Amino acid sequence: MRRNRPMFTPPRRRPWAAALGGLGALALTAVAVGAVVVGGSRLFGGETTTTTSTTTTIPAGIAVGSVADRYFAAWQTLDYSAMRSLVTDPPADFEVRHREWEDVLGVEVAEFAVVTVDIAEGTAVAGFDAKLRLSGIGEWPFSGALPLVNVDGTWLVDWKTTVIHPALRSGLRFHRSSSRPDRAPIVDRNGMPINAIRETYTIGVEPRRIVDMDELTTAFQEHLDIAPEIILTLLGQPNIQPDWFVPVAEVSLDVYTEVRPLLYPVGGVIFRSSESRRPPTEEFAAQLVGRVGEVTAELLDELGAPYVPGDVVGRSGLERVFERRLAGSPTTRIEIVDGTGSVVEVLIESPGTDSLPLQLTLDSEVQLAADAAVAGVELPVALVALDVATAEILAVASRPLDQFNRALDGLYPPGSTFKIITAAAALGAGTGPDDRVACPDRILIGGREIHNASGVGSGSGTLTSAFARSCNTTFADLGSQLDATVLERTAALFGFGVIYDLGVPTSGGRFPEPADLADQAVASIGQGRVVASPVHMASVTAAVASGSWRPPSILLGAGAGDEIPLDPAVVDALRSMMRAAVVSGTGRAADVPGEPVHGKTGSAEFGEAVPPPTHAWFVGFRGTVAFAVLVEGGGAGSTVAAPVAAAFLEALDAS
């Protein structure tokens, strides 16, 4: 509840002292207080109405208006103590009732203005207009009446519950109700639910049934990777009773099936079934799609109205980004209820909005194949698959799950996978795929020595064979001989420099302008300051397969930007060269049966160690699917990343 209320400004009611002189002052007072009884009649909106009250002097009208002003000024600033001081015989729970009014209604701003004053013998009524701003609802205007009584010559508020609202009679109270629509699902490109309500299982502990604490904590660590100190902390919470169920982990059906026979015999372990919003498997595009959970204090501040503590919200990924779309908004009512909670009257209803599903470009079969391919990789790994024709993302797998999404937001030197771009630049400049090129063991360019990986020997061959064998010296030499702007423009044709906006953190590719000849040479083999994400390198291979580069997208039908057409002759040559890399070059481990696989390996040096470690890359396409695999610190792309790509394609074939 915000306490910064605007200061009260009574409508044209200053100065009161001006009402003490003359007929003009009398007219001013009549406008100021709305209705003032004068000589048995009252002035009210220009009309004269006869009353049965006795004659009341103008100073009485001034006094009534002044007290009403002060009362509403205090109410407007939530100064309940000041309000109470203006009330005759206030109830003991005066402040409590007003705080209930403030909290139950969700009052953010309150404004009051006196519009009429009717005075009879010893009593008065100040009619007022109220305008409240309620959290999650907006403005709520209503009119009310403030009774006053003259006590020993002093006007005081004769308070009743109806002052708070005319409908709030004795024995009744305010109630705020809210009903949300069911959270809409996130579905894949074929309409299959990704995050939806599924049966889940909670594994917990009942303290009184524990037989051996060491056995219990060891079992949770071995079978669910939950550290003993976590179990001990949960069981050590204040007020935990011996017969309580203390939840430890919520798992999906497949995990439950696996661990139940292992944990069931352990004394104290209890299983409970429930339903919650979960993906098909725990790993399924977890970092991209995200998860839901009870709103945190931080998210509550960020989301604002109409969210309240206890609400279930998107906590990460697309669930968080599209929270308001997926959740809709609640229908909220301000009601008057009796002592039994029955609704007596609905004062205001703020209609909510429907929740709307979110359809992604993901393909569940492709995603499951990607998850299966990275499952056995012990090092950090990322795999991204795109639709060749559209660059729509079909699968995103990144491990470990509890770290950032390497597949979309990791930036790494692309290493020899960048030779696709350097080859395109050379082909565009006139070099043919069958032209003879040198492949020495080492080469000195601009004072920088560049060497080949072990096993890539001296000699010469065609540009295609140098590409297939991933000859560093060949491509460093070719790149350094090109005009620097040619290499930069070619990288731009393949999307380097494009800023991605997928809703979740995503990086593209960066090709800084080379500082000198040596910098240009190392950039030509994907080293130096050149970096790219796995999703971007997948878009590079999709461009070779389709003939145009397109920015990746994740929302079905949304599109992400204009395509960049490539030279058909260059594309044809690149396809042949990438096929050669798989059939007879460094990518042979990815040459699985079925449609032809086209690809390129990469071993990208990073860090300051001597010799430097390398990331393992394999990028490629087969049929309608383009993909990129990165194993962080994995070593050689040919022996580490290419087998992961093969496992992905084989799992896809088996689906």
mmCIF file with all atom_site columns, C-alpha atoms in Angstrom, residues 1-2 4-6 101-102 105-111 130-142 176:
data_model
loop_
_atom_site.group_PDB
_atom_site.id
_atom_site.type_symbol
_atom_site.label_atom_id
_atom_site.label_alt_id
_atom_site.label_comp_id
_atom_site.label_asym_id
_atom_site.label_entity_id
_atom_site.label_seq_id
_atom_site.pdbx_PDB_ins_code
_atom_site.Cartn_x
_atom_site.Cartn_y
_atom_site.Cartn_z
_atom_site.occupancy
_atom_site.B_iso_or_equiv
_atom_site.pdbx_formal_charge
_atom_site.auth_seq_id
_atom_site.auth_comp_id
_atom_site.auth_asym_id
_atom_site.auth_atom_id
_atom_site.pdbx_PDB_model_num
ATOM 1  C CA . MET A 1 1   ? 0.000   0.000  0.000   1.00 0.00 ? 1   MET A CA 1
ATOM 2  C CA . ARG A 1 2   ? 1.493   3.287  -1.086  1.00 0.00 ? 2   ARG A CA 1
ATOM 3  C CA . ASN A 1 4   ? 2.037   9.025  -0.793  1.00 0.00 ? 4   ASN A CA 1
ATOM 4  C CA . ARG A 1 5   ? -1.430  10.552 -1.173  1.00 0.00 ? 5   ARG A CA 1
ATOM 5  C CA . PRO A 1 6   ? -2.019  13.877 -2.971  1.00 0.00 ? 6   PRO A CA 1
ATOM 6  C CA . TRP A 1 101 ? -11.328 -0.571 4.230   1.00 0.00 ? 101 TRP A CA 1
ATOM 7  C CA . GLU A 1 102 ? -7.867  0.352  2.995   1.00 0.00 ? 102 GLU A CA 1
ATOM 8  C CA . LEU A 1 105 ? -10.353 -2.798 -1.110  1.00 0.00 ? 105 LEU A CA 1
ATOM 9  C CA . GLY A 1 106 ? -6.716  -2.302 -2.081  1.00 0.00 ? 106 GLY A CA 1
ATOM 10 C CA . VAL A 1 107 ? -6.944  1.485  -1.909  1.00 0.00 ? 107 VAL A CA 1
ATOM 11 C CA . GLU A 1 108 ? -4.014  3.168  -3.660  1.00 0.00 ? 108 GLU A CA 1
ATOM 12 C CA . VAL A 1 109 ? -5.330  6.736  -3.857  1.00 0.00 ? 109 VAL A CA 1
ATOM 13 C CA . ALA A 1 110 ? -8.369  8.274  -2.175  1.00 0.00 ? 110 ALA A CA 1
ATOM 14 C CA . GLU A 1 111 ? -9.921  11.637 -3.042  1.00 0.00 ? 111 GLU A CA 1
ATOM 15 C CA . ALA A 1 130 ? -15.446 9.988  -3.344  1.00 0.00 ? 130 ALA A CA 1
ATOM 16 C CA . LYS A 1 131 ? -13.067 8.732  -5.992  1.00 0.00 ? 131 LYS A CA 1
ATOM 17 C CA . LEU A 1 132 ? -10.883 5.787  -5.040  1.00 0.00 ? 132 LEU A CA 1
ATOM 18 C CA . ARG A 1 133 ? -8.198  4.119  -7.108  1.00 0.00 ? 133 ARG A CA 1
ATOM 19 C CA . LEU A 1 134 ? -8.141  0.420  -6.293  1.00 0.00 ? 134 LEU A CA 1
ATOM 20 C CA . SER A 1 135 ? -5.270  -1.901 -7.143  1.00 0.00 ? 135 SER A CA 1
ATOM 21 C CA . GLY A 1 136 ? -6.113  -4.136 -10.087 1.00 0.00 ? 136 GLY A CA 1
ATOM 22 C CA . ILE A 1 137 ? -9.431  -2.359 -10.707 1.00 0.00 ? 137 ILE A CA 1
ATOM 23 C CA . GLY A 1 138 ? -8.842  1.329  -11.312 1.00 0.00 ? 138 GLY A CA 1
ATOM 24 C CA . GLU A 1 139 ? -11.060 4.259  -10.400 1.00 0.00 ? 139 GLU A CA 1
ATOM 25 C CA . TRP A 1 140 ? -14.215 3.734  -8.354  1.00 0.00 ? 140 TRP A CA 1
ATOM 26 C CA . PRO A 1 141 ? -16.404 6.816  -7.800  1.00 0.00 ? 141 PRO A CA 1
ATOM 27 C CA . PHE A 1 142 ? -19.340 6.892  -5.408  1.00 0.00 ? 142 PHE A CA 1
ATOM 28 C CA . ARG A 1 176 ? -12.772 -8.438 -2.416  1.00 0.00 ? 176 ARG A CA 1
#
